[in-house]
């Protein structure tokens, strides 16, 4: 039985027009010429570097890495198949989903890059502004347009911000990279407070959107929770206000020291009130009519998104309940890996890219093709990539969940661990990255195996475990309930543990427990920390709740206990 139909417009993502397609093709040919000049020796690496970075191409330890943008995390099934083709043809048969809802290919040959970008352009994708000191990929809620608790669909506004920020002449060479996230739910599913600009949307009194605006959050060397600048920014002023923030940053942000160039440093240096005053002054001086975002423009952008043709509920919930009662393993997966949908009879499904012992975020070309097929059959041809390195099918009928789960399970994608201890976030680390101090992948695999027992994971409950290979924090370790940071300890790889971080509404920065440990010592220390939680938690307490109640002392004692 087929559970969805293919609409005229791609569901969940903005449909390109001829202007978009022509622009991408022209961009590919421009870069093809630059690559040929580099290979011929007409451009030095120093001259070529800013050109390749503007097209998402990095030079890492062993090869070039291409980072492909997935705007607000939404993909169509043909786009996923295009990514599978790239993985098979130009890489080593896999891709890596990142914490910015992008995909990275780690084994790219320079001479192949223009052809890869051409494949992407044919699929209405690109790698523009996935690197460099510019506004990066705008991220959004992985359940956008589907979640029962959503007040509005933030993908429309994310697309507006994408169009505004792409090749913006004033913001192409900022002091440092700049990241924006937007959520349409009261629940912060985008880590808004850890972004350069974080937006939480809600309906205003007149029915139009208003936004809470957070500025100056970030991780890396100086982890900071962003400050709230506005409670109720009107939708019509969204572009103008963000432009004002960027103008202030562009004018006052430091360019003499890359480690102090992020907007979070500027906000802290000026103070929140002084920064807000500068933004307000810039905002007041702008020609607001020129930047006004009228309701008809928002409606026109929204019209370029396809709409699912949902079926009537017709007993789907009853069928699901019966299947859950008959199969305990399936019931555990449903409780862990599905999210309430606003349409009766449907569910949002999170597909774990973290099997026990696996590499977080890595997906093979065969799995990508399978995910595309499953999206066509069960979710209107649409997929989402989450900032937690998983994949979502946004619109699955409840009576199709059991069939879907069986297929996923047979192909290594059926792990029931979302938001549990083995749902680990990890960057590629020293296996690939020239900036890393330590490998993230092996310790992630060891921790996944250590806690792989499904019953144990259920007993532990909600716990975020994040791993970064260096202080740049691509694995968001400071925002993990338990964070692990790779460091260089007298020429050896070692790992520092942080405790008590959160990227949700209760955002907090994890605190360092003590000195760095070896890989195996760190795995054992994490196990003792979790044992301490299980022994001392009160009824209903999550790991983060117990940490905040007890403080770090008992966990530090456990982590560094002599063995």
XYZ file of C-alpha atoms in Angstrom:
563
model
C 0.000 0.000 0.000
C 1.277 3.487 -0.838
C 0.798 6.007 1.945
C 1.550 9.216 0.024
C 1.301 10.895 -3.327
C 3.740 13.170 -5.132
C 2.421 16.745 -5.400
C 3.287 19.224 -8.142
C 5.618 21.132 -5.811
C 8.238 19.408 -3.639
C 6.800 19.009 -0.154
C 8.565 20.897 2.593
C 11.121 22.825 0.574
C 11.190 25.911 -1.612
C 10.777 25.184 -5.342
C 13.469 26.808 -7.491
C 12.618 28.846 -10.572
C 14.653 29.543 -13.731
C 16.486 32.422 -12.061
C 17.692 30.146 -9.257
C 18.749 27.408 -11.677
C 20.587 29.782 -14.014
C 22.454 31.349 -11.106
C 23.678 27.980 -9.828
C 24.846 26.857 -13.268
C 26.754 30.104 -13.767
C 28.341 29.720 -10.353
C 29.502 26.179 -11.198
C 31.170 27.327 -14.388
C 32.891 30.188 -12.606
C 34.346 27.747 -10.098
C 35.267 25.268 -12.835
C 37.472 27.959 -14.361
C 39.030 28.718 -10.953
C 39.785 25.019 -10.353
C 41.395 24.664 -13.778
C 43.560 27.714 -13.085
C 44.609 26.246 -9.715
C 45.526 22.884 -11.259
C 47.473 24.665 -14.006
C 49.418 26.630 -11.397
C 47.967 29.978 -12.446
C 46.536 30.413 -8.928
C 48.539 29.743 -5.777
C 46.902 27.946 -2.849
C 46.817 31.270 -1.010
C 44.958 32.869 -3.925
C 42.684 29.862 -4.404
C 41.748 29.328 -0.750
C 39.107 32.097 -0.453
C 37.588 31.002 -3.774
C 37.222 27.359 -2.747
C 35.918 28.247 0.697
C 33.165 30.345 -0.873
C 32.112 27.106 -2.584
C 32.281 24.956 0.546
C 35.570 23.222 -0.286
C 38.024 22.625 2.590
C 41.505 21.130 2.491
C 41.719 18.689 5.390
C 44.302 16.190 6.631
C 44.053 13.643 3.815
C 41.875 15.126 1.087
C 39.483 17.895 0.183
C 36.169 17.986 2.029
C 33.043 19.395 0.388
C 30.300 20.727 2.645
C 26.892 20.818 0.960
C 24.116 23.084 2.214
C 20.772 21.592 3.159
C 18.728 24.769 3.760
C 16.745 24.498 7.003
C 17.508 20.772 6.878
C 14.900 19.833 4.257
C 15.550 17.477 1.351
C 13.437 15.904 -1.371
C 13.923 12.255 -2.260
C 15.588 13.121 -5.625
C 18.018 15.353 -3.745
C 18.888 12.534 -1.351
C 19.519 10.285 -4.342
C 21.817 12.939 -5.808
C 23.795 12.908 -2.544
C 23.958 9.100 -2.728
C 25.310 9.367 -6.282
C 28.021 11.793 -5.143
C 28.994 9.490 -2.268
C 29.241 6.489 -4.592
C 30.938 8.207 -7.515
C 33.208 10.814 -5.986
C 33.740 9.796 -2.348
C 34.197 6.562 -0.407
C 30.522 5.596 -0.505
C 29.237 7.610 2.445
C 28.458 11.114 3.643
C 28.478 12.720 7.086
C 25.514 14.748 8.383
C 26.610 17.693 10.523
C 25.272 19.799 13.366
C 24.324 22.560 10.881
C 21.986 20.300 8.906
C 24.605 20.009 6.149
C 26.290 16.969 4.629
C 30.055 16.627 4.256
C 31.976 14.459 1.781
C 35.450 13.840 3.174
C 37.396 12.306 0.257
C 36.917 14.697 -2.654
C 39.392 15.224 -5.496
C 39.875 18.846 -6.496
C 39.445 18.118 -10.204
C 36.047 16.455 -9.536
C 34.593 19.357 -7.559
C 33.014 21.276 -10.492
C 31.288 18.104 -11.692
C 29.986 17.470 -8.173
C 28.671 21.031 -7.939
C 26.980 20.488 -11.301
C 25.240 17.372 -9.968
C 24.098 19.445 -6.990
C 22.862 22.274 -9.231
C 20.792 19.800 -11.268
C 19.227 18.709 -7.966
C 18.641 22.340 -6.893
C 21.397 22.208 -4.281
C 24.745 23.927 -3.755
C 27.658 24.475 -1.375
C 27.591 28.279 -1.373
C 28.324 29.945 1.982
C 28.935 26.686 3.805
C 32.308 28.179 4.693
C 33.956 31.572 5.008
C 33.204 34.659 7.088
C 29.634 34.966 5.937
C 26.115 33.992 6.985
C 26.101 30.197 6.949
C 23.241 27.763 6.355
C 20.135 28.896 8.287
C 18.967 25.991 10.440
C 15.469 25.175 11.650
C 13.337 22.768 13.638
C 13.472 19.220 12.278
C 9.705 18.869 12.796
C 8.858 22.203 11.123
C 5.478 22.214 9.420
C 4.445 18.988 11.133
C 4.805 19.170 14.918
C 1.678 19.252 17.058
C 3.237 21.893 19.333
C 4.185 24.228 16.479
C 2.702 27.741 16.328
C 3.942 28.429 12.807
C 6.111 26.830 10.126
C 9.583 28.420 10.457
C 10.844 27.054 7.132
C 9.129 29.907 5.300
C 11.053 32.504 7.287
C 14.240 30.424 7.083
C 13.892 30.527 3.292
C 13.374 34.294 3.401
C 16.548 34.624 5.471
C 18.392 32.326 3.056
C 17.464 34.524 0.115
C 18.338 37.715 2.005
C 21.719 36.430 3.205
C 23.020 34.602 0.124
C 25.763 36.731 -1.489
C 24.670 39.774 0.506
C 27.244 42.360 -0.618
C 27.667 43.881 2.846
C 27.946 40.619 4.742
C 30.131 38.454 2.484
C 33.304 39.297 4.458
C 32.244 39.572 8.078
C 34.757 39.519 10.951
C 33.936 35.796 11.381
C 31.394 33.182 10.367
C 27.783 33.864 11.355
C 25.054 31.358 12.217
C 21.283 31.828 12.442
C 18.657 29.366 13.717
C 14.874 29.681 13.791
C 12.221 27.632 15.587
C 8.433 27.790 15.247
C 7.736 26.052 18.548
C 7.843 27.112 22.179
C 10.199 24.183 22.666
C 13.640 25.212 21.484
C 14.644 22.446 19.085
C 17.318 24.516 17.311
C 19.664 25.548 20.165
C 18.636 29.162 19.507
C 20.531 30.533 22.503
C 23.837 29.147 21.216
C 23.675 30.945 17.861
C 24.912 34.309 16.647
C 21.213 35.041 16.113
C 18.531 32.703 17.424
C 14.869 33.266 16.609
C 11.881 31.728 18.392
C 8.674 32.443 16.500
C 5.118 32.727 17.736
C 1.826 34.158 16.542
C 1.306 37.831 17.310
C -1.932 39.533 18.286
C -2.803 40.300 14.650
C -2.159 36.719 13.530
C 1.208 37.543 11.964
C 4.436 36.184 13.345
C 6.550 37.820 16.034
C 9.987 36.689 17.140
C 12.037 36.441 20.283
C 15.533 37.475 19.207
C 18.665 36.106 20.906
C 22.076 37.441 19.909
C 25.647 36.590 20.845
C 25.406 32.923 21.717
C 28.014 30.418 20.703
C 30.360 27.619 21.703
C 34.028 27.177 20.781
C 36.788 28.755 22.867
C 34.381 31.054 24.671
C 31.028 29.311 25.199
C 28.283 31.850 25.899
C 24.489 31.725 26.168
C 23.008 34.435 23.945
C 21.220 37.501 25.316
C 17.636 38.327 24.447
C 17.347 41.565 22.445
C 13.647 41.475 21.555
C 10.528 39.731 22.852
C 8.168 40.579 20.030
C 9.928 41.577 16.808
C 7.170 41.951 14.190
C 7.402 39.787 11.092
C 7.429 42.839 8.836
C 10.630 44.078 10.528
C 12.481 40.747 10.509
C 14.894 41.590 7.678
C 15.460 45.165 8.834
C 16.266 44.176 12.402
C 18.632 41.361 11.436
C 20.302 43.733 8.996
C 20.777 46.223 11.835
C 22.381 43.543 14.020
C 24.733 42.514 11.210
C 25.664 46.120 10.454
C 26.658 46.726 14.063
C 28.690 43.518 14.101
C 30.342 44.339 10.771
C 31.346 47.784 12.018
C 32.479 46.987 15.551
C 33.490 43.320 15.415
C 37.209 42.683 15.824
C 39.250 41.728 12.770
C 42.683 41.747 14.396
C 42.208 38.471 16.290
C 40.165 35.609 14.841
C 39.633 34.141 18.308
C 37.893 37.337 19.434
C 36.046 38.103 16.214
C 32.676 36.412 16.817
C 29.661 38.541 17.673
C 29.468 36.888 21.098
C 32.761 38.592 22.018
C 31.464 41.958 20.801
C 28.256 41.644 22.828
C 30.241 40.774 25.957
C 32.806 43.543 25.365
C 30.206 46.263 24.854
C 27.709 44.868 27.331
C 24.220 43.784 26.363
C 22.642 47.212 26.949
C 25.243 49.116 24.923
C 25.051 46.564 22.099
C 21.259 46.800 22.077
C 21.482 50.607 21.966
C 23.711 50.456 18.878
C 21.361 48.015 17.166
C 18.339 50.154 17.986
C 20.072 53.269 16.695
C 20.960 51.533 13.426
C 17.444 50.133 13.163
C 15.867 53.561 13.729
C 18.069 55.167 11.073
C 17.218 52.619 8.377
C 14.705 53.145 5.605
C 12.221 50.716 7.131
C 9.902 50.809 4.119
C 12.722 49.511 1.917
C 13.293 46.518 4.181
C 9.661 45.879 5.122
C 8.567 42.253 4.801
C 4.913 42.462 3.727
C 2.427 39.671 4.329
C 2.003 39.110 0.586
C 5.720 38.350 0.162
C 5.597 35.844 3.023
C 2.526 34.269 1.424
C 4.261 34.116 -1.969
C 7.273 32.329 -0.472
C 4.994 29.962 1.416
C 3.163 29.153 -1.819
C 6.418 27.809 -3.277
C 6.383 25.025 -0.686
C 4.412 21.893 -1.516
C 1.679 20.793 0.872
C 1.136 17.140 1.863
C -2.179 15.602 0.850
C -3.044 13.963 4.144
C -5.504 11.085 4.328
C -8.259 10.760 6.895
C -7.268 9.099 10.154
C -9.424 6.020 9.447
C -8.357 4.029 12.509
C -4.603 4.574 12.071
C -4.127 5.322 15.775
C -5.977 2.159 16.825
C -3.898 0.051 14.438
C -0.696 1.536 15.871
C -1.802 0.903 19.451
C -2.508 -2.754 18.665
C 0.902 -3.181 17.015
C 2.672 -1.564 19.960
C 0.870 -3.880 22.373
C 1.908 -6.929 20.348
C 5.600 -6.008 19.909
C 7.630 -4.615 22.821
C 10.659 -3.716 20.669
C 8.465 -1.794 18.250
C 6.726 -0.075 21.158
C 10.097 1.089 22.501
C 11.040 2.500 19.087
C 7.725 4.341 18.733
C 8.044 5.889 22.193
C 11.630 6.962 21.513
C 11.770 7.797 17.814
C 8.410 9.404 17.014
C 7.035 12.865 17.709
C 3.413 14.016 17.852
C 2.071 15.289 14.520
C -0.523 18.019 14.139
C -2.465 15.886 11.651
C -4.581 13.091 13.221
C -3.342 9.662 12.174
C 0.238 10.787 11.405
C 3.570 10.910 13.251
C 6.998 12.460 12.765
C 9.686 9.765 12.682
C 13.317 10.324 13.652
C 15.619 7.765 12.052
C 18.742 7.238 14.132
C 22.080 7.523 12.312
C 23.761 6.225 15.482
C 23.635 2.396 15.539
C 25.475 0.741 18.396
C 29.173 1.036 17.614
C 28.512 3.219 14.583
C 29.952 6.571 13.540
C 27.499 9.358 14.473
C 26.008 11.028 11.400
C 27.606 8.745 8.794
C 25.229 7.298 6.189
C 26.198 5.067 3.253
C 25.040 5.679 -0.312
C 22.838 2.573 -0.112
C 21.210 3.912 3.047
C 20.681 7.307 1.382
C 18.945 5.609 -1.535
C 16.839 3.602 0.901
C 15.892 6.741 2.832
C 14.813 8.385 -0.428
C 12.666 5.352 -1.287
C 11.114 5.345 2.179
C 10.396 9.068 1.919
C 8.575 8.471 -1.370
C 6.513 5.632 0.056
C 5.762 6.941 3.540
C 6.368 10.706 3.751
C 5.435 12.520 0.526
C 8.975 12.385 -0.828
C 10.375 14.651 1.883
C 13.175 14.206 4.447
C 14.801 16.395 7.073
C 18.340 16.383 8.442
C 18.490 17.306 12.117
C 21.163 19.370 13.863
C 21.595 16.273 16.046
C 22.899 14.288 13.032
C 19.812 12.167 12.404
C 17.172 11.992 9.639
C 13.456 12.685 9.959
C 10.468 11.556 7.912
C 8.012 14.289 8.783
C 4.653 12.825 7.801
C 4.210 9.071 8.325
C 0.825 7.471 8.840
C 0.603 5.768 12.197
C -0.617 2.504 10.670
C 2.520 2.437 8.470
C 4.991 2.811 11.334
C 5.430 -0.917 11.999
C 6.172 -1.681 8.365
C 8.595 1.261 8.189
C 10.361 0.174 11.394
C 10.904 -3.349 10.077
C 12.575 -2.000 6.933
C 14.743 0.401 8.939
C 15.755 -2.319 11.379
C 16.796 -4.618 8.525
C 19.066 -1.899 7.127
C 20.863 -0.701 10.264
C 18.641 2.338 10.751
C 16.166 1.069 13.322
C 17.979 1.938 16.548
C 15.586 3.127 19.287
C 17.839 5.678 20.979
C 16.757 9.223 20.142
C 17.798 11.652 22.930
C 19.385 8.790 24.825
C 22.993 8.213 25.806
C 23.963 6.511 22.507
C 22.379 9.257 20.385
C 25.848 10.815 20.456
C 26.773 14.009 18.633
C 30.354 13.887 17.363
C 32.471 15.805 14.878
C 34.850 13.919 12.509
C 37.807 14.838 14.745
C 41.435 14.034 14.047
C 40.549 11.224 11.640
C 39.860 13.983 9.087
C 40.114 17.497 10.482
C 43.396 19.435 10.392
C 42.274 21.525 13.386
C 41.513 18.635 15.751
C 43.626 17.559 18.720
C 42.069 14.125 19.144
C 39.898 11.591 17.391
C 36.190 11.847 18.157
C 35.022 8.770 16.286
C 36.715 5.927 18.251
C 35.615 7.219 21.650
C 32.073 7.742 20.331
C 32.032 4.140 19.153
C 33.358 2.838 22.473
C 30.767 4.812 24.452
C 28.009 3.623 22.124
C 29.048 0.019 22.692
C 29.422 0.552 26.456
C 25.819 1.735 26.739
C 24.365 -0.207 23.803
C 22.030 -2.348 25.910
C 18.507 -1.142 25.160
C 17.217 -1.820 28.685
C 20.072 0.178 30.211
C 19.421 3.083 27.876
C 15.751 3.109 28.841
C 16.736 3.101 32.513
C 19.111 6.051 32.035
C 16.547 8.003 30.028
C 17.067 11.405 28.430
C 20.783 12.221 28.267
C 22.726 14.248 25.708
C 26.356 13.132 25.159
C 28.399 15.373 22.839
C 31.996 14.957 21.639
C 34.329 17.487 19.979
C 37.823 16.804 18.697
C 39.025 20.326 19.469
C 38.069 23.586 21.138
C 36.189 24.765 18.043
C 33.338 22.615 19.404
C 31.835 21.296 16.169
C 30.414 18.485 18.311
C 28.801 21.036 20.671
C 30.386 19.431 23.728
C 29.676 22.450 25.946
C 25.946 22.010 25.265
C 25.902 18.324 26.190
C 24.634 17.075 29.523
C 27.954 15.247 29.367
C 30.513 16.809 27.058
C 33.837 15.399 25.924
C 36.582 17.595 24.460
C 39.651 16.217 22.734
C 42.882 17.916 23.829
C 46.612 17.492 23.285
C 48.233 16.368 26.539
C 52.000 16.398 26.150
C 51.758 15.120 22.588
C 49.123 12.477 23.367
C 45.391 12.481 22.663
C 43.373 13.070 25.826
C 39.823 14.018 26.739
C 38.345 16.599 29.078
C 34.863 16.016 30.530
C 32.274 18.764 31.003
C 29.017 18.386 32.883
C 25.678 20.191 32.987
C 25.338 21.748 29.541
C 22.008 22.171 27.771
C 20.909 23.629 24.429
C 17.193 23.751 25.296
C 15.113 26.517 26.896
C 17.187 26.010 30.047
C 20.389 26.673 28.091
C 23.596 26.339 30.072
C 27.309 25.805 29.452
C 28.853 22.598 30.752
C 31.480 22.943 33.470
C 34.896 21.272 33.278
C 35.176 18.441 35.806
C 38.945 18.103 36.032
C 42.102 17.098 34.215
C 42.046 15.324 30.865
C 42.039 11.522 30.709
C 43.025 8.931 28.145
C 40.377 7.522 25.822
C 39.684 4.359 27.835
C 39.844 6.255 31.140
C 37.271 8.690 29.789
C 34.879 5.911 28.808
C 35.170 4.442 32.319
C 34.747 7.876 33.910
C 31.557 8.520 31.948
C 30.211 5.147 33.068
C 30.900 6.031 36.723
C 29.236 9.435 36.267
C 26.108 7.754 34.928
C 26.174 5.168 37.726
C 26.255 8.057 40.211
C 23.213 9.576 38.548
C 21.298 6.287 38.667
C 22.142 5.888 42.350
C 21.272 9.441 43.438
C 18.453 10.618 41.172
C 15.036 11.333 42.587
C 11.789 10.144 41.046
C 11.246 11.643 37.578
C 14.608 13.391 37.437
C 16.498 13.565 34.153
C 20.284 13.422 34.236
C 20.544 17.213 33.838
C 18.110 17.744 36.739
C 20.178 15.599 39.082
C 23.367 17.382 38.015
C 21.856 20.756 38.817
C 20.470 19.584 42.145
C 23.672 17.947 43.370
C 26.288 20.095 41.652
C 29.411 18.661 40.047
C 31.182 17.420 43.205
C 29.750 13.864 43.461
C 30.212 13.311 39.726
C 33.786 14.572 39.833
C 34.518 12.233 42.741
C 33.104 9.345 40.732
C 34.902 10.275 37.517
C 38.306 10.492 39.171
C 37.868 7.712 41.711
C 40.960 5.469 41.952
C 40.517 2.077 40.334
